[in-house]
PDB file of C-alpha atoms in Angstrom:
ATOM      1  CA  UNK A1169      -9.896  67.200  82.102  1.00  0.00           C
ATOM      2  CA  UNK A1170      -6.179  67.833  82.565  1.00  0.00           C
ATOM      3  CA  UNK A1171      -4.806  65.307  85.031  1.00  0.00           C
ATOM      4  CA  UNK A1172      -1.621  65.978  86.948  1.00  0.00           C
ATOM      5  CA  UNK A1173       0.033  64.287  89.881  1.00  0.00           C
ATOM      6  CA  UNK A1174       1.539  60.909  90.520  1.00  0.00           C
ATOM      7  CA  UNK A1175      -1.453  58.595  90.900  1.00  0.00           C
ATOM      8  CA  UNK A1176      -1.249  57.111  87.400  1.00  0.00           C
ATOM      9  CA  UNK A1177      -3.607  54.216  88.121  1.00  0.00           C
ATOM     10  CA  UNK A1178      -6.360  56.558  89.340  1.00  0.00           C
ATOM     11  CA  UNK A1179      -5.799  58.722  86.256  1.00  0.00           C
ATOM     12  CA  UNK A1180      -6.359  55.641  84.096  1.00  0.00           C
ATOM     13  CA  UNK A1181      -9.584  54.848  85.973  1.00  0.00           C
ATOM     14  CA  UNK A1182     -10.820  58.385  85.466  1.00  0.00           C
ATOM     15  CA  UNK A1183      -9.996  58.444  81.744  1.00  0.00           C
ATOM     16  CA  UNK A1184     -11.731  55.081  81.289  1.00  0.00           C
ATOM     17  CA  UNK A1185     -14.770  56.340  83.231  1.00  0.00           C
ATOM     18  CA  UNK A1186     -14.955  59.354  80.935  1.00  0.00           C
ATOM     19  CA  UNK A1187     -14.615  57.180  77.815  1.00  0.00           C
ATOM     20  CA  UNK A1188     -17.515  54.910  78.788  1.00  0.00           C
ATOM     21  CA  UNK A1189     -19.748  57.498  80.466  1.00  0.00           C
ATOM     22  CA  UNK A1190     -22.555  57.261  77.909  1.00  0.00           C
ATOM     23  CA  UNK A1191     -22.238  53.609  76.928  1.00  0.00           C
ATOM     24  CA  UNK A1192     -21.716  52.081  80.377  1.00  0.00           C
ATOM     25  CA  UNK A1193     -22.746  54.645  83.010  1.00  0.00           C
ATOM     26  CA  UNK A1194     -22.772  52.191  85.928  1.00  0.00           C
ATOM     27  CA  UNK A1195     -19.216  51.007  85.303  1.00  0.00           C
ATOM     28  CA  UNK A1196     -18.186  54.628  84.702  1.00  0.00           C
ATOM     29  CA  UNK A1197     -19.685  55.555  88.069  1.00  0.00           C
ATOM     30  CA  UNK A1198     -17.766  52.795  89.856  1.00  0.00           C
ATOM     31  CA  UNK A1199     -14.470  53.813  88.236  1.00  0.00           C
ATOM     32  CA  UNK A1200     -15.045  57.504  88.996  1.00  0.00           C
ATOM     33  CA  UNK A1201     -15.785  56.729  92.657  1.00  0.00           C
ATOM     34  CA  UNK A1202     -12.662  54.577  92.869  1.00  0.00           C
ATOM     35  CA  UNK A1203     -10.563  57.366  91.309  1.00  0.00           C
ATOM     36  CA  UNK A1204     -12.071  59.979  93.643  1.00  0.00           C
ATOM     37  CA  UNK A1205     -11.089  57.958  96.705  1.00  0.00           C
ATOM     38  CA  UNK A1206      -7.570  57.409  95.391  1.00  0.00           C
ATOM     39  CA  UNK A1207      -7.075  61.086  94.543  1.00  0.00           C
ATOM     40  CA  UNK A1208      -8.452  62.156  97.924  1.00  0.00           C
ATOM     41  CA  UNK A1209      -6.064  59.774  99.683  1.00  0.00           C
ATOM     42  CA  UNK A1210      -3.151  61.189  97.678  1.00  0.00           C
ATOM     43  CA  UNK A1211      -4.279  64.787  98.379  1.00  0.00           C
ATOM     44  CA  UNK A1212      -4.513  65.468  94.639  1.00  0.00           C
ATOM     45  CA  UNK A1213      -7.376  67.932  95.019  1.00  0.00           C
ATOM     46  CA  UNK A1214      -7.683  69.045  91.380  1.00  0.00           C
ATOM     47  CA  UNK A1215      -7.928  65.456  90.205  1.00  0.00           C
ATOM     48  CA  UNK A1216     -10.316  64.587  93.036  1.00  0.00           C
ATOM     49  CA  UNK A1217     -12.554  67.483  91.974  1.00  0.00           C
ATOM     50  CA  UNK A1218     -12.567  66.253  88.363  1.00  0.00           C
ATOM     51  CA  UNK A1219     -13.359  62.721  89.515  1.00  0.00           C
ATOM     52  CA  UNK A1220     -16.170  63.987  91.759  1.00  0.00           C
ATOM     53  CA  UNK A1221     -17.693  65.869  88.835  1.00  0.00           C
ATOM     54  CA  UNK A1222     -17.574  62.661  86.833  1.00  0.00           C
ATOM     55  CA  UNK A1223     -19.321  60.784  89.661  1.00  0.00           C
ATOM     56  CA  UNK A1224     -22.201  63.259  89.371  1.00  0.00           C
ATOM     57  CA  UNK A1225     -22.241  62.974  85.567  1.00  0.00           C
ATOM     58  CA  UNK A1226     -22.195  59.170  85.665  1.00  0.00           C
ATOM     59  CA  UNK A1227     -24.964  59.129  88.266  1.00  0.00           C
ATOM     60  CA  UNK A1228     -27.015  61.394  86.004  1.00  0.00           C
ATOM     61  CA  UNK A1229     -26.214  59.262  82.930  1.00  0.00           C
ATOM     62  CA  UNK A1230     -27.339  56.134  84.747  1.00  0.00           C
ATOM     63  CA  UNK A1231     -30.770  57.753  85.014  1.00  0.00           C
ATOM     64  CA  UNK A1232     -30.750  58.665  88.695  1.00  0.00           C
ATOM     65  CA  UNK A1233     -31.301  62.408  88.362  1.00  0.00           C
ATOM     66  CA  UNK A1234     -32.368  62.828  91.992  1.00  0.00           C
ATOM     67  CA  UNK A1235     -29.174  61.183  93.266  1.00  0.00           C
ATOM     68  CA  UNK A1236     -27.058  63.314  90.914  1.00  0.00           C
ATOM     69  CA  UNK A1237     -28.661  66.498  92.238  1.00  0.00           C
ATOM     70  CA  UNK A1238     -28.203  65.294  95.803  1.00  0.00           C
ATOM     71  CA  UNK A1239     -24.516  64.479  95.225  1.00  0.00           C
ATOM     72  CA  UNK A1240     -23.915  67.832  93.562  1.00  0.00           C
ATOM     73  CA  UNK A1241     -25.632  69.594  96.432  1.00  0.00           C
ATOM     74  CA  UNK A1242     -23.501  67.756  99.006  1.00  0.00           C
ATOM     75  CA  UNK A1243     -20.332  68.564  97.092  1.00  0.00           C
ATOM     76  CA  UNK A1244     -21.230  72.237  96.757  1.00  0.00           C
ATOM     77  CA  UNK A1245     -21.952  72.434 100.487  1.00  0.00           C
ATOM     78  CA  UNK A1246     -18.665  70.712 101.345  1.00  0.00           C
ATOM     79  CA  UNK A1247     -16.760  72.981  98.965  1.00  0.00           C
ATOM     80  CA  UNK A1248     -18.016  76.060 100.797  1.00  0.00           C
ATOM     81  CA  UNK A1249     -15.745  75.011 103.666  1.00  0.00           C
ATOM     82  CA  UNK A1250     -12.793  74.437 101.340  1.00  0.00           C
ATOM     83  CA  UNK A1251     -10.539  76.446  99.107  1.00  0.00           C
ATOM     84  CA  UNK A1252     -11.720  78.920  96.493  1.00  0.00           C
ATOM     85  CA  UNK A1253     -10.641  76.495  93.791  1.00  0.00           C
ATOM     86  CA  UNK A1254     -12.775  73.694  95.202  1.00  0.00           C
ATOM     87  CA  UNK A1255     -15.729  76.103  95.341  1.00  0.00           C
ATOM     88  CA  UNK A1256     -15.177  76.981  91.683  1.00  0.00           C
ATOM     89  CA  UNK A1257     -15.087  73.303  90.721  1.00  0.00           C
ATOM     90  CA  UNK A1258     -18.309  72.681  92.645  1.00  0.00           C
ATOM     91  CA  UNK A1259     -20.051  75.566  90.867  1.00  0.00           C
ATOM     92  CA  UNK A1260     -18.770  74.260  87.541  1.00  0.00           C
ATOM     93  CA  UNK A1261     -20.193  70.844  88.376  1.00  0.00           C
ATOM     94  CA  UNK A1262     -23.557  72.448  89.208  1.00  0.00           C
ATOM     95  CA  UNK A1263     -23.471  74.403  85.946  1.00  0.00           C
ATOM     96  CA  UNK A1264     -22.894  71.171  84.004  1.00  0.00           C
ATOM     97  CA  UNK A1265     -25.773  69.497  85.805  1.00  0.00           C
ATOM     98  CA  UNK A1266     -28.084  72.454  85.164  1.00  0.00           C
ATOM     99  CA  UNK A1267     -27.106  72.331  81.475  1.00  0.00           C
ATOM    100  CA  UNK A1268     -28.106  68.661  81.348  1.00  0.00           C
ATOM    101  CA  UNK A1269     -31.410  69.502  83.045  1.00  0.00           C
ATOM    102  CA  UNK A1270     -32.087  72.439  80.716  1.00  0.00           C
ATOM    103  CA  UNK A1271     -32.196  74.968  83.572  1.00  0.00           C
ATOM    104  CA  UNK A1272     -30.683  78.006  81.894  1.00  0.00           C
ATOM    105  CA  UNK A1273     -30.909  80.557  84.696  1.00  0.00           C
ATOM    106  CA  UNK A1274     -29.279  78.222  87.242  1.00  0.00           C
ATOM    107  CA  UNK A1275     -26.656  77.268  84.650  1.00  0.00           C
ATOM    108  CA  UNK A1276     -25.731  80.927  84.146  1.00  0.00           C
ATOM    109  CA  UNK A1277     -25.668  81.608  87.891  1.00  0.00           C
ATOM    110  CA  UNK A1278     -23.294  78.765  88.751  1.00  0.00           C
ATOM    111  CA  UNK A1279     -21.111  79.315  85.682  1.00  0.00           C
ATOM    112  CA  UNK A1280     -20.723  82.989  86.624  1.00  0.00           C
ATOM    113  CA  UNK A1281     -19.785  82.086  90.197  1.00  0.00           C
ATOM    114  CA  UNK A1282     -17.189  79.584  88.972  1.00  0.00           C
ATOM    115  CA  UNK A1283     -15.793  82.150  86.537  1.00  0.00           C
ATOM    116  CA  UNK A1284     -15.417  84.758  89.297  1.00  0.00           C
ATOM    117  CA  UNK A1285     -13.398  82.382  91.424  1.00  0.00           C
ATOM    118  CA  UNK A1286     -11.220  81.213  88.522  1.00  0.00           C
ATOM    119  CA  UNK A1287     -10.382  84.842  87.678  1.00  0.00           C
ATOM    120  CA  UNK A1288      -9.226  85.452  91.266  1.00  0.00           C
ATOM    121  CA  UNK A1289      -6.736  82.569  91.039  1.00  0.00           C
TER     122      UNK A1289
END
């Protein structure tokens, strides 16, 4: 995760959420949600996308697989109406989730879609 932009406090929240993802998934989830809202409000889309991915990861790490899949699905659907970059981030998030679930074919599909978009940038 390479954070840019001016929202230093939200960057700190996101780094902390990443640091404690495995040991304290619930607190990580709260920090990632807080960072996502702050980045969205500041129109820092790259950082918001990273924070959103972490929300899905923290939800998964907290043991709520169904909610993680639902969140990822919502984000992928919303990204389809956004920029190519946001679509790529959403596919990358799905690929990460499929990796965690051991679903190789879906992992490859979403990773390939993300790669195609990144190469167009």
